[in-house]
Every structure is written in structure tokens, then in C-alpha cells.
Amino acid sequence: MEEEFEFDFNEDPKFSVERYEEMIRNHDQYFFDAQAFENITDYYIEKNDPARALQVVEFARNQHPFAAVFLIKQAQLLVVSNRIGEALECLDKAEMLEASDADIYIIRGNLYENLERYSEALENYEKALDLAEETDDILLHIAYVYQNMGDYDTAITYLKLCLEQNMENQDALYELAFCYDVMDNQEESVQFYQQYIDNEPYSYAAWYNLGNAFTKLNLFEKAIDAYDYAILIKDSFASAYFNKGNALVNLEKFQEAIDVYRQTFEYEQPNADTYCAIGECYEKLEQMDEARAFYKKAVKMDNKLADAWFGIGVTLDFEERYFEALHFYKKALDLDIANADYWFAIADAEYKLGHLPEAESAYEKVVELNPLDVDAWLDYSSILYELNRLSDAIEVIADAIKNNPEAAELYYRMVAYLFAKGEYNEALSQLEMALASDPEKHYILFEYLPQLQKNKVILDIINRYANK
């Protein structure tokens, strides 16, 4: 017969663990009070040993069959092991023993939320709300469910309720910003965070989110002020420095942006995105050696960062090292094959190298990916014109006009091509359309075909529109 020992229920948790491990080693059967079992379970959970914790809970359930707490802990541990069906069974048993324990409904709500069974998740969270003492995290989870259902208005309602319960719930603050962002409602976001700050002026997260909302409204000066307050409250807030740097870039204050980006390194390890952002600032300042050095640091840290490979290409392109630039543009493209900017840079570099068929193919890809890029259409058609493929050039510009009916420069280019092809009546008709769209841009026509400056018919038509 196995020997049984009983220990004082107020024993030290460390002592409980030692006694439990001794029991396992000796294949004995000791008695532990419920609190001691909870302490032992928590010890193994903290050591990230769910298998051992589950074993403890099974012992506890044998000794304390009517304690719902061990069924709840068992359910939590089964969730970690992805044994969802068994976890739900444990919660059902726990509910029969102690239906007033909010944790039962919170865990079950989490399970249903992860299974995308949203109505059942909401039902459980609502039950938990009635039973729990602190409800802010439950309200946050209800908001998550509504977000997953695509109902952002209701999610916002619950996030605000969450913040009423606990003004310092950082997750709710950030999720609220996310919801306003998805709904493209930055004005309401600004209004909310300003009101929130009136009550909680030292919330760095609120100032930060206010800065982000101002950024999305292109109010960069106001955004910088908000980021400055966030930094003042929490001077180690690296994300606020980074976003302030981005706002300065948008104001074309590149040197100031570099200084701010560098400050992030005081509070977090340098990362590829920040190196890339600094590189871009130096590029805008036309300090290409420094730009290239930072882009190289970025790709050394993250060789999947397409923008940094592209940036190296841009610095080489600026130095007219087109062949080398092309190599780096293609590395960027390998990582982001549908990026129209990368295709445009490749097309331009191929053109500068005299590789017209390759340039033509690349421009074709640009306008396919971004049919609103007027410059790409113009460059694409220029190559066809240079190759004496006038009909193709006219066809490309016709497609461009379909996609960009407001772009006067396309009509002027069409006029030039039609004149070059000898289709004068159609050319004059297009010229009328171009002048009706934007008479001031008629110089484009003469840039392309200077000889037309002596054409009396054309000059008469232009003067008629210019004097309107």
C-alpha cells in the first residue's frame, strides 16, 4: 500500500514544488491542498513546461474532483497543446461545478474567437462581462471579434467602453487607431485622441496615435508636435522618433529627419527600416556615398528589404552607372515583382544603356501595373517613336488617354505623333482637345516637334485658345 503524506496548506510554493517532484521520483502519493497544486502548476507554466503542468493538474483533479479551478487550468493547458475539443469538454465540466467563474467564459470565448465562431465567442464574452470584476480586457476581446467580423463601428464602441474601464489600456488605444484607419476616418480619430488627452495628458500612446492620425491627414507640423509630446513623456519611445522622422521627410526636412532617425538607435537596436530611411534622406540630399552606405547597412541586416536594394540602384543611376544600377533594381524586383516604380527604373536604365527592346518591355509592365502613370505612358510611346513604330506609339497614347482623360500632355503628344505620321486633320482635332484641356501646356508640342512652331494653322488655333 502506498504511503500518503499531508502538508500544511500554507507551505511555501518552492517547498510544494520540491515535495511534488520528490513524490514523482518516489512513485508515492502525497496529498496537497488545492492552493499548493495551483502554485505547482503555475511554477511549471512559468518555466514554459505545459506537459509537466498538465500532469500536475491531473493529480490535482484526482485529489480535488469538485474544484473547478483545475478544470479551468487544464482547459488553458490543453489550448496551448492545441487539443481544442478536450479543452471545451473541461470548460463544460467546470461550468457544471461553478457556473459563476468568469474565466470559464473568457477562455471559451477565446477558443471560439480563434475558431472564427464569432457569435458563440460573443455569447461567452457577454456572460463573462456580467461575472468578472475587471472587464476592460473582455471588452477589448469583444472589440476584436467585431473587427474580425468587419463591423468596425461596433468595435469602436467597445474599445471606448474598454478605455472608460481602464484609461491605460494601451492595446485598446492602438486598436482604436487601427479601426479609424481602416474606416479612413482620421478626423474622428483626431477628435477622440484630443478628448482623451484632455483627461490623460501624460498618455504617450495617445499623443503617438494623435501624431499618426495627423500624418494620415498630411498635417505634418501638427504630427511632429504630437510626436514631440509623446517623446517628452517617454523619451525612450523609438517608434515616435521614427514616425517623427517620416513626418520631417514629408516636409522635405531631410537633415533634421536623419538626426531624428539616428536618435532611435539610443533606445533600440538599429534596424534595416531605419537604415533604409536614413539612406533615402541622404539620397534626397544628393549625398550618394552616404546614402549608399546606409542602404548597404540595411540590406546587410535584412537582405529581403527590396527598397534598400532599389535605393542602392538609385544612387548608382544618379552617378550614371546605369549597368550597375540595373543589377540592384533587378534584385529589388525579385523581391517585389509587382512594383511599378521598380519596373519604371529598370525601363529608364535600359533606355539609357540603349537597350530599347528591353526598355519597351519594362515600360509595358509599368503601365500594366499602374495605368495612371502618365510619365510612363509618355516614355513608353517615345521609345516606339524612336524605333519608327509610329502606329504603335499612337496606339499606346490612345490607351494612355483612355486611362488618363484629364492629362493634357497626352493629347499634345498625340498631336505630335499624328503630325509626324501625316494625319493632319486628326492631329488638328486632337490639338483642339488638348487646348481645351490645358492651353498653357502647348509648349509640350513644340518641345517634341520644334518645326511646328512655324506652322501658321497650328499657331492660329493656339492663339485662339490662349486669348480666351
PDB file of N, CA and C in Angstrom, residues 202-238:
ATOM      1  N   TYR A 202      -0.799  62.799 -19.930  1.00  0.00           N
ATOM      2  CA  TYR A 202       0.523  62.147 -19.891  1.00  0.00           C
ATOM      3  C   TYR A 202       0.515  60.768 -20.559  1.00  0.00           C
ATOM      4  N   SER A 203      -0.486  60.527 -21.413  1.00  0.00           N
ATOM      5  CA  SER A 203      -0.531  59.244 -22.128  1.00  0.00           C
ATOM      6  C   SER A 203       0.308  59.364 -23.400  1.00  0.00           C
ATOM      7  N   TYR A 204       1.516  58.784 -23.354  1.00  0.00           N
ATOM      8  CA  TYR A 204       2.394  58.863 -24.541  1.00  0.00           C
ATOM      9  C   TYR A 204       1.767  58.151 -25.736  1.00  0.00           C
ATOM     10  N   ALA A 205       1.019  57.054 -25.465  1.00  0.00           N
ATOM     11  CA  ALA A 205       0.395  56.295 -26.560  1.00  0.00           C
ATOM     12  C   ALA A 205      -0.671  57.137 -27.263  1.00  0.00           C
ATOM     13  N   ALA A 206      -1.410  57.932 -26.489  1.00  0.00           N
ATOM     14  CA  ALA A 206      -2.452  58.782 -27.094  1.00  0.00           C
ATOM     15  C   ALA A 206      -1.812  59.865 -27.965  1.00  0.00           C
ATOM     16  N   TRP A 207      -0.757  60.496 -27.462  1.00  0.00           N
ATOM     17  CA  TRP A 207      -0.053  61.513 -28.260  1.00  0.00           C
ATOM     18  C   TRP A 207       0.509  60.885 -29.541  1.00  0.00           C
ATOM     19  N   TYR A 208       1.045  59.686 -29.412  1.00  0.00           N
ATOM     20  CA  TYR A 208       1.624  58.978 -30.568  1.00  0.00           C
ATOM     21  C   TYR A 208       0.553  58.700 -31.623  1.00  0.00           C
ATOM     22  N   ASN A 209      -0.604  58.172 -31.173  1.00  0.00           N
ATOM     23  CA  ASN A 209      -1.688  57.876 -32.106  1.00  0.00           C
ATOM     24  C   ASN A 209      -2.270  59.147 -32.714  1.00  0.00           C
ATOM     25  N   LEU A 210      -2.274  60.230 -31.932  1.00  0.00           N
ATOM     26  CA  LEU A 210      -2.718  61.521 -32.475  1.00  0.00           C
ATOM     27  C   LEU A 210      -1.766  61.957 -33.585  1.00  0.00           C
ATOM     28  N   GLY A 211      -0.467  61.785 -33.349  1.00  0.00           N
ATOM     29  CA  GLY A 211       0.536  62.104 -34.371  1.00  0.00           C
ATOM     30  C   GLY A 211       0.309  61.301 -35.639  1.00  0.00           C
ATOM     31  N   ASN A 212       0.014  60.011 -35.486  1.00  0.00           N
ATOM     32  CA  ASN A 212      -0.233  59.148 -36.654  1.00  0.00           C
ATOM     33  C   ASN A 212      -1.466  59.602 -37.434  1.00  0.00           C
ATOM     34  N   ALA A 213      -2.515  60.024 -36.695  1.00  0.00           N
ATOM     35  CA  ALA A 213      -3.737  60.488 -37.364  1.00  0.00           C
ATOM     36  C   ALA A 213      -3.456  61.778 -38.140  1.00  0.00           C
ATOM     37  N   PHE A 214      -2.693  62.696 -37.522  1.00  0.00           N
ATOM     38  CA  PHE A 214      -2.329  63.936 -38.226  1.00  0.00           C
ATOM     39  C   PHE A 214      -1.493  63.628 -39.469  1.00  0.00           C
ATOM     40  N   THR A 215      -0.597  62.648 -39.349  1.00  0.00           N
ATOM     41  CA  THR A 215       0.236  62.260 -40.503  1.00  0.00           C
ATOM     42  C   THR A 215      -0.644  61.809 -41.658  1.00  0.00           C
ATOM     43  N   LYS A 216      -1.653  60.976 -41.336  1.00  0.00           N
ATOM     44  CA  LYS A 216      -2.527  60.458 -42.400  1.00  0.00           C
ATOM     45  C   LYS A 216      -3.374  61.566 -43.027  1.00  0.00           C
ATOM     46  N   LEU A 217      -3.562  62.678 -42.286  1.00  0.00           N
ATOM     47  CA  LEU A 217      -4.277  63.830 -42.838  1.00  0.00           C
ATOM     48  C   LEU A 217      -3.317  64.808 -43.523  1.00  0.00           C
ATOM     49  N   ASN A 218      -2.034  64.393 -43.624  1.00  0.00           N
ATOM     50  CA  ASN A 218      -0.975  65.243 -44.212  1.00  0.00           C
ATOM     51  C   ASN A 218      -0.754  66.536 -43.425  1.00  0.00           C
ATOM     52  N   LEU A 219      -1.093  66.510 -42.135  1.00  0.00           N
ATOM     53  CA  LEU A 219      -0.845  67.679 -41.266  1.00  0.00           C
ATOM     54  C   LEU A 219       0.462  67.403 -40.504  1.00  0.00           C
ATOM     55  N   PHE A 220       1.562  67.508 -41.238  1.00  0.00           N
ATOM     56  CA  PHE A 220       2.839  67.006 -40.715  1.00  0.00           C
ATOM     57  C   PHE A 220       3.391  67.848 -39.564  1.00  0.00           C
ATOM     58  N   GLU A 221       3.176  69.164 -39.604  1.00  0.00           N
ATOM     59  CA  GLU A 221       3.652  70.017 -38.499  1.00  0.00           C
ATOM     60  C   GLU A 221       2.956  69.622 -37.199  1.00  0.00           C
ATOM     61  N   LYS A 222       1.631  69.431 -37.283  1.00  0.00           N
ATOM     62  CA  LYS A 222       0.868  69.033 -36.085  1.00  0.00           C
ATOM     63  C   LYS A 222       1.295  67.639 -35.628  1.00  0.00           C
ATOM     64  N   ALA A 223       1.566  66.763 -36.594  1.00  0.00           N
ATOM     65  CA  ALA A 223       2.016  65.409 -36.257  1.00  0.00           C
ATOM     66  C   ALA A 223       3.318  65.474 -35.474  1.00  0.00           C
ATOM     67  N   ILE A 224       4.241  66.313 -35.936  1.00  0.00           N
ATOM     68  CA  ILE A 224       5.548  66.432 -35.259  1.00  0.00           C
ATOM     69  C   ILE A 224       5.356  66.929 -33.830  1.00  0.00           C
ATOM     70  N   ASP A 225       4.461  67.901 -33.635  1.00  0.00           N
ATOM     71  CA  ASP A 225       4.182  68.399 -32.268  1.00  0.00           C
ATOM     72  C   ASP A 225       3.683  67.258 -31.382  1.00  0.00           C
ATOM     73  N   ALA A 226       2.775  66.434 -31.927  1.00  0.00           N
ATOM     74  CA  ALA A 226       2.219  65.326 -31.140  1.00  0.00           C
ATOM     75  C   ALA A 226       3.303  64.305 -30.811  1.00  0.00           C
ATOM     76  N   TYR A 227       4.154  63.967 -31.787  1.00  0.00           N
ATOM     77  CA  TYR A 227       5.250  63.025 -31.522  1.00  0.00           C
ATOM     78  C   TYR A 227       6.197  63.594 -30.469  1.00  0.00           C
ATOM     79  N   ASP A 228       6.434  64.906 -30.524  1.00  0.00           N
ATOM     80  CA  ASP A 228       7.322  65.547 -29.532  1.00  0.00           C
ATOM     81  C   ASP A 228       6.773  65.382 -28.118  1.00  0.00           C
ATOM     82  N   TYR A 229       5.442  65.514 -27.965  1.00  0.00           N
ATOM     83  CA  TYR A 229       4.838  65.313 -26.639  1.00  0.00           C
ATOM     84  C   TYR A 229       5.001  63.859 -26.196  1.00  0.00           C
ATOM     85  N   ALA A 230       4.806  62.929 -27.129  1.00  0.00           N
ATOM     86  CA  ALA A 230       4.974  61.505 -26.796  1.00  0.00           C
ATOM     87  C   ALA A 230       6.396  61.241 -26.317  1.00  0.00           C
ATOM     88  N   ILE A 231       7.367  61.852 -27.006  1.00  0.00           N
ATOM     89  CA  ILE A 231       8.790  61.670 -26.655  1.00  0.00           C
ATOM     90  C   ILE A 231       9.104  62.340 -25.317  1.00  0.00           C
ATOM     91  N   LEU A 232       8.476  63.490 -25.079  1.00  0.00           N
ATOM     92  CA  LEU A 232       8.684  64.220 -23.820  1.00  0.00           C
ATOM     93  C   LEU A 232       8.240  63.369 -22.630  1.00  0.00           C
ATOM     94  N   ILE A 233       7.127  62.669 -22.814  1.00  0.00           N
ATOM     95  CA  ILE A 233       6.581  61.835 -21.738  1.00  0.00           C
ATOM     96  C   ILE A 233       7.392  60.546 -21.598  1.00  0.00           C
ATOM     97  N   LYS A 234       7.801  59.979 -22.743  1.00  0.00           N
ATOM     98  CA  LYS A 234       8.570  58.723 -22.720  1.00  0.00           C
ATOM     99  C   LYS A 234       9.743  58.883 -23.688  1.00  0.00           C
ATOM    100  N   ASP A 235      10.870  59.316 -23.151  1.00  0.00           N
ATOM    101  CA  ASP A 235      11.984  59.690 -24.046  1.00  0.00           C
ATOM    102  C   ASP A 235      12.642  58.492 -24.722  1.00  0.00           C
ATOM    103  N   SER A 236      12.254  57.277 -24.332  1.00  0.00           N
ATOM    104  CA  SER A 236      12.835  56.082 -24.968  1.00  0.00           C
ATOM    105  C   SER A 236      11.891  55.491 -26.023  1.00  0.00           C
ATOM    106  N   PHE A 237      10.888  56.269 -26.438  1.00  0.00           N
ATOM    107  CA  PHE A 237       9.841  55.779 -27.336  1.00  0.00           C
ATOM    108  C   PHE A 237      10.340  55.832 -28.784  1.00  0.00           C
ATOM    109  N   ALA A 238      11.044  54.760 -29.199  1.00  0.00           N
ATOM    110  CA  ALA A 238      11.723  54.739 -30.511  1.00  0.00           C
ATOM    111  C   ALA A 238      10.745  54.932 -31.666  1.00  0.00           C
TER     112      ALA A 238
END
